[in-house]
């Protein structure tokens, strides 16, 4: 569910017209719905209510300070993948003691920073890393709370770039070696407290089965580790998928109701219902680390049509957003629904490629799709752009990072100013001779 729909012929986010935002703030601009973010968070939190649990938002999906603040106020924990993200969480008023730190390449500086802030857990991805954390904790006279990430060798059935739970992926310790890893850690590392067990099999999973398979495979190990080392939590990772198509209709209760049980997309309720029975009997605290599920359908990218270019083979709608603003189509073959802000224009469709201004053939948002036949100056919204959107934006082609806006009810505010040319060049000026 989300809060983007047509209202009196104009696409709105909650009660704010996106045409108004485009006119007042320019484009390209990301717009997020506060209500959708909170709704998603609360849905998952309440679906898991039978378990002693915590929802740790995966910061990398959308790390804007105002989004983090919204979730911190709601009591969320945070799953971070760099010390920079921890720094953000702290600035936004989040509690470092509710942070878990994942990632295969943590540096000394990052480990020190996280130890100083006494994070809840380092989610460790190798014995080499564990040994390094143990040394640093010793130097600082601290005990590091850790979970080791197990790679359960389960096929998440998602795009190959976002699949993380197979043994050929770089993540975690192989399932076969995980018990030995704990034994080794328990025997050899004095500045480590074995605090939990972690896994994360991939992102954008639209079927519940791989989650169930992984949880059933790993739960007996969690039980053993609890008995042997008194671990406190089992993190089952993130990865709950969202509806990219049809993104617009999926915001509508009537659409959800019209879907049969089998066709209905993965929901927090179904996810929780399937994993709860296996997890409940463990008596461990259960962590989930959703990113996309919380933020994905809570954001759109507004872009203006600059030109229509008619070629021999195709029609191109050239827009002012590019792959530097939203890279998912180029990087993951990601799909984004595209709609006109002016509903009238939706009635006139044309088969076209919607492309950006970047000098790359991969710089497109759709190919050979029926889209609203916009003219120069009209606007499109690219749907489901709230996660892995702005956070992956770059300055490629010396383009400033887009504006970000948060809508709450009748109001909107700028939560990140548009980046100007001088902001981009600043760090290079000293190099001029
Ligand atoms: C990226 C990531 C997540 C979040 O994944 P989503 O698909 O956005 O829910 C959770 N845990 C870990 C360890 C991650 O790397």
Coordinates of C-alpha atoms and ligand atoms in Angstrom, one line a residue:
X1 CA 0.0 0.0 0.0
X2 CA 1.1 3.5 -0.7
X3 CA -0.1 7.1 -0.8
X4 CA 0.3 8.1 -4.5
X5 CA -2.9 8.4 -6.4
X6 CA -4.7 10.7 -8.8
X7 CA -6.8 13.3 -7.1
X8 CA -9.0 15.6 -9.3
X9 CA -6.9 14.7 -12.3
X10 CA -3.5 15.3 -10.8
X11 CA -1.2 12.8 -9.2
X12 CA -0.8 13.5 -5.5
X13 CA 1.4 12.2 -2.7
X14 CA -0.9 12.1 0.3
X15 CA -2.7 15.5 -0.1
X16 CA -0.1 17.3 -2.0
X17 CA -0.2 17.7 -5.7
X18 CA 3.0 16.5 -7.4
X19 CA 2.5 19.1 -10.2
X20 CA 2.7 21.8 -7.5
X21 CA 6.0 20.3 -6.2
X22 CA 7.4 20.1 -9.7
X23 CA 6.4 23.7 -10.4
X24 CA 7.8 25.0 -7.1
X25 CA 11.0 22.9 -6.7
X26 CA 11.9 21.9 -10.3
X27 CA 13.0 18.5 -11.4
X28 CA 14.4 15.9 -11.2
X29 CA 13.1 15.6 -7.6
X30 CA 12.4 12.6 -5.3
X31 CA 9.2 12.8 -3.3
X32 CA 8.6 10.5 -0.4
X33 CA 5.4 9.9 1.6
X34 CA 5.9 9.9 5.3
X35 CA 2.6 8.1 5.8
X36 CA 3.7 5.2 3.5
X37 CA 7.0 4.8 5.3
X38 CA 5.3 4.7 8.7
X39 CA 2.5 2.5 7.4
X40 CA 5.0 -0.1 6.0
X41 CA 7.1 0.0 9.3
X42 CA 4.0 -0.5 11.5
X43 CA 2.6 -3.2 9.3
X44 CA 5.7 -5.3 9.5
X45 CA 6.1 -4.6 13.2
X46 CA 2.6 -5.7 14.1
X47 CA 2.7 -8.7 11.8
X48 CA 5.6 -10.0 13.9
X49 CA 3.9 -9.2 17.2
X50 CA 3.9 -12.9 18.2
X51 CA 7.7 -12.9 18.3
X52 CA 10.0 -11.0 20.6
X53 CA 11.3 -9.0 17.7
X54 CA 12.9 -5.8 16.4
X55 CA 12.6 -4.2 13.0
X56 CA 16.0 -2.8 12.1
X57 CA 15.6 -0.6 9.0
X58 CA 18.3 -1.2 6.4
X59 CA 19.7 2.3 6.1
X60 CA 21.3 1.8 2.8
X61 CA 17.9 1.7 1.0
X62 CA 17.2 5.4 1.7
X63 CA 19.5 7.1 4.2
X64 CA 18.1 10.7 4.2
X65 CA 18.4 12.1 7.7
X66 CA 14.7 13.0 7.8
X67 CA 13.6 9.5 6.8
X68 CA 15.9 8.1 9.6
X69 CA 14.5 10.6 12.1
X70 CA 10.9 9.5 11.2
X71 CA 11.8 5.9 11.9
X72 CA 13.9 6.6 14.9
X73 CA 10.9 8.4 16.5
X74 CA 8.9 5.3 15.8
X75 CA 11.4 3.2 17.8
X76 CA 13.0 1.4 14.9
X77 CA 16.5 -0.2 15.1
X78 CA 18.9 0.3 12.2
X79 CA 21.0 -2.1 10.1
X80 CA 24.0 -0.3 8.8
X81 CA 26.7 -1.2 6.3
X82 CA 29.3 1.5 7.0
X83 CA 30.4 3.8 9.8
X84 CA 29.1 6.7 7.7
X85 CA 25.6 5.2 8.0
X86 CA 26.1 4.9 11.8
X87 CA 27.1 8.6 11.8
X88 CA 23.9 9.4 10.0
X89 CA 21.7 7.4 12.4
X90 CA 23.2 9.2 15.4
X91 CA 22.7 12.6 13.7
X92 CA 19.1 11.7 13.0
X93 CA 18.5 10.9 16.7
X94 CA 18.6 7.1 16.3
X95 CA 20.0 4.9 19.1
X96 CA 23.4 3.3 18.3
X97 CA 22.6 0.6 20.8
X98 CA 19.9 -0.5 18.3
X99 CA 22.3 -0.7 15.4
X100 CA 23.6 -3.8 13.7
X101 CA 26.6 -3.4 11.5
X102 CA 26.8 -5.7 8.4
X103 CA 29.2 -5.8 5.4
X104 CA 32.2 -7.9 4.3
X105 CA 34.8 -5.1 4.4
X106 CA 34.7 -3.2 7.6
X107 CA 37.8 -1.0 8.2
X108 CA 39.7 -0.3 11.4
X109 CA 38.3 3.2 11.6
X110 CA 34.8 1.9 11.2
X111 CA 35.1 -0.8 13.8
X112 CA 36.6 1.7 16.3
X113 CA 33.8 4.2 15.7
X114 CA 31.1 1.5 16.1
X115 CA 32.8 0.1 19.3
X116 CA 32.9 3.6 20.8
X117 CA 29.2 4.0 20.2
X118 CA 28.5 0.5 21.6
X119 CA 26.4 -0.8 18.8
X120 CA 24.1 -3.8 19.4
X121 CA 26.0 -6.2 17.1
X122 CA 28.7 -6.5 14.5
X123 CA 27.3 -8.9 11.9
X124 CA 30.6 -10.5 11.0
X125 CA 31.2 -12.0 7.6
X126 CA 34.4 -14.0 8.1
X127 CA 36.7 -15.4 10.8
X128 CA 39.5 -13.0 9.6
X129 CA 37.1 -10.1 10.3
X130 CA 36.2 -11.6 13.7
X131 CA 39.8 -11.8 14.7
X132 CA 40.4 -8.2 13.6
X133 CA 37.4 -6.9 15.6
X134 CA 38.7 -8.9 18.6
X135 CA 42.1 -7.2 18.4
X136 CA 40.6 -3.8 18.1
X137 CA 38.2 -4.4 21.0
X138 CA 41.1 -5.5 23.1
X139 CA 43.1 -2.3 22.3
X140 CA 40.1 -0.2 23.3
X141 CA 39.4 -2.3 26.4
X142 CA 36.0 -3.2 25.1
X143 CA 34.0 -6.3 24.4
X144 CA 32.4 -6.4 20.9
X145 CA 29.0 -8.0 20.7
X146 CA 28.9 -10.0 17.5
X147 CA 26.7 -12.3 15.4
X148 CA 28.3 -14.3 12.6
X149 CA 26.5 -14.2 9.3
X150 CA 25.7 -17.7 8.0
X151 CA 25.4 -18.2 4.2
X152 CA 22.6 -20.8 4.1
X153 CA 23.1 -21.7 0.4
X154 CA 19.5 -21.0 -0.5
X155 CA 18.4 -19.7 -3.9
X156 CA 16.5 -16.5 -3.3
X157 CA 15.2 -16.5 -6.9
X158 CA 15.9 -12.8 -7.5
X159 CA 18.2 -10.8 -9.8
X160 CA 21.7 -12.2 -9.7
X161 CA 23.2 -8.9 -8.5
X162 CA 21.0 -8.9 -5.4
X163 CA 21.2 -12.6 -4.5
X164 CA 23.4 -13.0 -1.4
X165 CA 22.6 -16.4 0.2
X166 CA 24.3 -18.8 -2.2
X167 CA 27.7 -20.3 -1.5
X168 CA 29.1 -18.6 -4.6
X169 CA 28.2 -15.2 -3.2
X170 CA 30.8 -13.2 -1.1
X171 CA 28.6 -12.9 1.9
X172 CA 28.7 -14.8 5.2
X173 CA 30.3 -18.0 6.4
X174 CA 29.4 -21.2 4.6
X175 CA 26.6 -23.2 6.3
X176 CA 28.9 -26.2 6.7
X177 CA 31.5 -24.2 8.7
X178 CA 29.2 -22.0 10.8
X179 CA 29.2 -24.1 14.0
X180 CA 33.0 -24.4 13.8
X181 CA 33.3 -20.7 13.4
X182 CA 31.4 -20.2 16.7
X183 CA 33.5 -22.8 18.5
X184 CA 36.6 -21.1 17.2
X185 CA 35.4 -17.7 18.3
X186 CA 34.4 -18.9 21.7
X187 CA 37.7 -20.6 22.3
X188 CA 40.1 -18.0 20.8
X189 CA 38.6 -14.5 21.1
X190 CA 38.4 -13.0 24.5
X191 CA 37.1 -9.6 23.5
X192 CA 34.1 -11.0 21.7
X193 CA 30.7 -11.8 23.0
X194 CA 28.8 -14.2 20.9
X195 CA 25.5 -12.3 20.8
X196 CA 23.5 -13.6 17.9
X197 CA 23.3 -15.4 14.5
X198 CA 22.6 -13.6 11.3
X199 CA 21.6 -14.3 7.7
X200 CA 20.3 -12.3 4.7
X201 CA 19.6 -14.3 1.5
X202 CA 18.9 -11.5 -1.0
X203 CA 16.7 -8.6 -1.9
X204 CA 13.4 -8.1 -3.7
X205 CA 12.1 -11.6 -2.9
X206 CA 8.5 -11.8 -4.1
X207 CA 7.9 -15.4 -3.0
X208 CA 7.9 -16.4 0.6
X209 CA 9.3 -19.9 0.0
X210 CA 13.0 -19.1 0.0
X211 CA 12.6 -17.2 3.3
X212 CA 10.9 -20.3 4.8
X213 CA 13.5 -22.6 3.4
X214 CA 16.3 -20.5 4.9
X215 CA 14.7 -20.1 8.2
X216 CA 13.9 -23.8 8.5
X217 CA 17.5 -24.7 7.5
X218 CA 19.1 -22.3 9.9
X219 CA 16.8 -22.4 13.0
X220 CA 18.2 -25.7 14.4
X221 CA 21.7 -24.0 14.3
X222 CA 20.3 -21.0 16.1
X223 CA 18.9 -23.3 18.8
X224 CA 22.3 -25.1 19.2
X225 CA 24.1 -21.8 19.5
X226 CA 21.7 -20.6 22.1
X227 CA 22.3 -23.8 24.1
X228 CA 26.0 -23.7 23.7
X229 CA 26.9 -20.0 23.9
X230 CA 23.7 -18.3 25.2
X231 CA 23.2 -16.2 22.1
X232 CA 20.4 -13.7 22.4
X233 CA 19.1 -13.0 18.9
X234 CA 18.6 -14.5 15.4
X235 CA 18.5 -12.0 12.6
X236 CA 16.7 -13.3 9.5
X237 CA 17.8 -10.3 7.3
X238 CA 15.8 -8.2 5.0
X239 CA 14.7 -8.8 1.4
X240 CA 10.9 -8.6 1.4
X241 CA 10.0 -7.6 -2.1
X242 CA 7.6 -4.9 -3.2
X243 CA 5.2 -4.5 -6.2
X244 CA 6.9 -2.6 -9.0
X245 CA 4.2 -3.5 -11.5
X246 CA 1.4 -2.4 -11.2
X247 CA 2.8 0.1 -8.8
X248 CA -0.1 2.6 -9.1
X249 CA -2.9 0.1 -8.7
X250 CA -1.1 -1.7 -5.8
X251 CA -1.7 1.5 -3.7
X252 CA -5.4 0.8 -3.9
X253 CA -7.3 -1.3 -1.4
X254 CA -9.8 -2.3 -4.1
X255 CA -6.9 -3.7 -6.2
X256 CA -5.6 -5.7 -3.3
X257 CA -9.0 -7.0 -2.5
X258 CA -9.5 -8.0 -6.2
X259 CA -6.4 -10.3 -6.1
X260 CA -6.9 -13.9 -5.3
X261 CA -4.9 -15.5 -2.5
X262 CA -2.4 -17.0 -4.9
X263 CA -1.9 -13.9 -7.0
X264 CA -1.5 -11.5 -4.0
X265 CA 2.0 -10.2 -3.8
X266 CA 4.2 -11.0 -0.7
X267 CA 2.8 -9.1 2.3
X268 CA 4.2 -8.6 5.7
X269 CA 1.3 -10.6 7.1
X270 CA 2.1 -13.7 4.9
X271 CA 5.8 -13.4 5.6
X272 CA 5.2 -13.3 9.3
X273 CA 2.6 -16.0 9.3
X274 CA 5.1 -18.4 7.5
X275 CA 8.2 -17.7 9.6
X276 CA 6.6 -17.2 13.0
X277 CA 5.9 -20.9 13.8
X278 CA 9.5 -21.9 13.1
X279 CA 11.0 -19.0 15.0
X280 CA 8.7 -18.8 18.0
X281 CA 9.9 -22.0 19.6
X282 CA 13.5 -20.8 19.6
X283 CA 12.8 -18.3 22.3
X284 CA 15.4 -15.9 20.8
X285 CA 14.9 -12.3 19.9
X286 CA 14.2 -12.1 16.2
X287 CA 15.6 -9.3 14.1
X288 CA 14.4 -8.4 10.6
X289 CA 16.3 -5.9 8.4
X290 CA 13.9 -4.5 5.8
X291 CA 15.0 -1.7 3.5
X292 CA 13.1 -1.8 0.3
X293 CA 9.9 -3.0 2.0
X294 CA 9.9 0.2 4.1
X295 CA 11.0 2.8 1.6
X296 CA 10.6 1.4 -1.9
X297 CA 7.0 2.2 -2.7
X298 CA 7.1 5.3 -0.5
X299 CA 8.9 7.4 -3.2
X300 CA 8.6 8.6 -6.7
X301 CA 11.1 10.5 -9.0
X302 CA 9.6 13.4 -10.8
X303 CA 11.0 14.3 -14.1
X304 CA 10.2 16.7 -16.9
X305 CA 9.9 15.8 -20.6
X306 CA 12.5 17.9 -22.5
X307 CA 12.0 16.6 -26.1
X308 CA 10.2 14.1 -28.1
X309 CA 12.6 12.6 -30.6
X310 CA 11.1 10.5 -33.4
X311 CA 13.6 8.1 -35.0
X312 CA 13.3 5.6 -37.8
X313 CA 12.7 2.7 -35.4
X314 CA 11.5 4.4 -32.3
X315 CA 10.0 7.3 -30.5
X316 CA 12.1 8.6 -27.6
X317 CA 10.8 10.8 -24.8
X318 CA 13.9 12.5 -23.5
X319 CA 13.5 13.5 -19.8
X320 CA 15.6 15.6 -17.4
X321 CA 16.3 12.7 -15.0
X322 CA 19.0 10.2 -15.9
X323 CA 20.7 7.0 -14.8
X324 CA 22.8 9.2 -12.4
X325 CA 19.6 10.0 -10.6
X326 CA 18.1 6.5 -10.7
X327 CA 20.3 3.7 -11.7
X328 CA 18.1 0.7 -11.0
X329 CA 17.1 0.1 -14.7
X330 CA 20.7 0.3 -15.9
X331 CA 22.2 -1.7 -13.0
X332 CA 19.6 -4.4 -12.2
X333 CA 17.2 -4.2 -15.2
X334 CA 14.9 -2.7 -12.6
X335 CA 11.3 -1.9 -13.6
X336 CA 9.6 1.4 -12.7
X337 CA 6.1 2.3 -13.6
X338 CA 5.8 5.6 -15.4
X339 CA 2.8 7.9 -15.2
X340 CA 2.0 11.4 -16.2
X341 CA 1.3 13.8 -13.3
X342 CA -1.6 15.2 -15.4
X343 CA -4.1 12.3 -15.5
X344 CA -5.6 13.6 -18.8
X345 CA -2.4 12.8 -20.5
X346 CA -2.6 9.2 -19.5
X347 CA -5.5 8.7 -21.9
X348 CA -3.2 9.3 -24.9
X349 CA -0.5 6.6 -24.9
X350 CA 2.4 6.1 -27.2
X351 CA 4.9 3.3 -27.5
X352 CA 8.2 4.9 -26.6
X353 CA 11.5 4.7 -24.8
X354 CA 11.8 7.1 -21.9
X355 CA 15.5 8.1 -21.8
X356 CA 17.7 10.4 -19.9
X357 CA 20.3 12.9 -21.0
X358 CA 23.4 10.9 -20.1
X359 CA 25.8 9.7 -22.7
X360 CA 25.2 6.0 -22.2
X361 CA 22.9 3.7 -24.1
X362 CA 21.9 2.1 -20.8
X363 CA 20.5 5.5 -19.7
X364 CA 16.8 4.6 -20.1
X365 CA 13.8 4.2 -17.8
X366 CA 11.8 2.0 -20.1
X367 CA 12.0 0.6 -23.6
X368 CA 9.1 0.0 -26.1
X369 CA 6.5 0.7 -23.4
X370 CA 3.1 2.3 -23.8
X371 CA 3.5 5.6 -21.8
X372 CA 1.6 8.8 -21.7
X373 CA 2.3 10.9 -24.7
X374 CA 3.9 13.9 -23.0
X375 CA 5.1 17.0 -24.7
X376 CA 8.0 19.2 -23.6
X377 CA 7.3 20.7 -20.2
X378 CA 5.0 18.0 -19.0
X379 CA 6.0 15.7 -16.1
X380 CA 6.3 12.0 -15.5
X381 CA 6.5 10.2 -12.1
X382 CA 8.8 7.2 -11.9
X383 CA 7.1 5.0 -9.3
X384 CA 8.6 2.8 -6.5
X385 CA 11.8 4.9 -6.4
X386 CA 12.0 5.3 -2.7
X387 CA 14.6 2.6 -2.1
X388 CA 18.0 2.3 -3.9
X389 CA 17.1 5.5 -5.7
X390 CA 18.6 8.7 -4.4
X391 CA 21.2 6.7 -2.4
X392 CA 22.8 5.4 -5.6
X393 CA 22.7 8.8 -7.4
X394 CA 26.0 10.2 -8.6
X395 CA 27.5 13.3 -10.2
X396 CA 28.2 11.5 -13.5
X397 CA 28.2 14.0 -16.4
X398 CA 28.6 16.7 -13.7
X399 CA 25.0 16.7 -12.8
X400 CA 23.9 17.8 -9.4
X401 CA 22.2 15.4 -7.1
X402 CA 18.4 15.8 -7.2
X403 CA 16.2 17.4 -4.6
X404 CA 14.5 15.2 -2.0
X405 CA 11.1 16.1 -0.5
X406 CA 9.1 14.6 2.3
X407 CA 5.3 14.9 2.3
X408 CA 3.3 14.7 5.5
X409 CA -0.4 15.1 5.0
X410 CA -1.1 18.5 3.5
X411 CA 2.5 19.7 3.7
X412 CA 5.8 19.1 2.1
X413 CA 9.3 20.0 3.0
X414 CA 12.7 19.9 1.2
X415 CA 14.8 17.3 3.1
X416 CA 17.7 17.7 0.7
X417 CA 18.5 20.7 -1.3
X418 CA 19.4 20.4 -5.0
X419 CA 23.1 20.1 -5.4
X420 CA 24.6 23.0 -7.4
X421 CA 27.6 23.1 -9.6
X422 CA 29.7 24.8 -7.0
X423 CA 28.9 22.1 -4.5
X424 CA 30.2 19.5 -7.0
X425 CA 33.4 21.4 -7.8
X426 CA 34.3 22.5 -4.3
X427 CA 36.5 19.6 -3.3
X428 CA 38.5 20.0 -6.5
X429 CA 39.3 23.7 -6.4
X430 CA 42.4 23.4 -4.3
X431 CA 43.9 21.2 -7.0
X432 CA 43.9 24.1 -9.6
X433 CA 47.3 25.6 -10.1
Ligands
LIG1 C1 20.7 -4.7 1.9 C2 20.6 -5.5 3.2 C3 19.3 -5.6 3.8 C4 18.1 -4.9 3.2 O1 17.6 -5.5 2.0 P1 16.2 -5.1 1.4 O2 16.1 -6.0 0.3 O3 16.3 -3.7 1.1 O4 15.2 -5.4 2.5 C5 19.2 -6.2 5.0 N1 20.3 -6.9 5.5 C6 21.5 -6.8 5.0 C7 22.6 -7.5 5.6 C8 21.7 -6.1 3.8 O5 22.9 -6.1 3.2

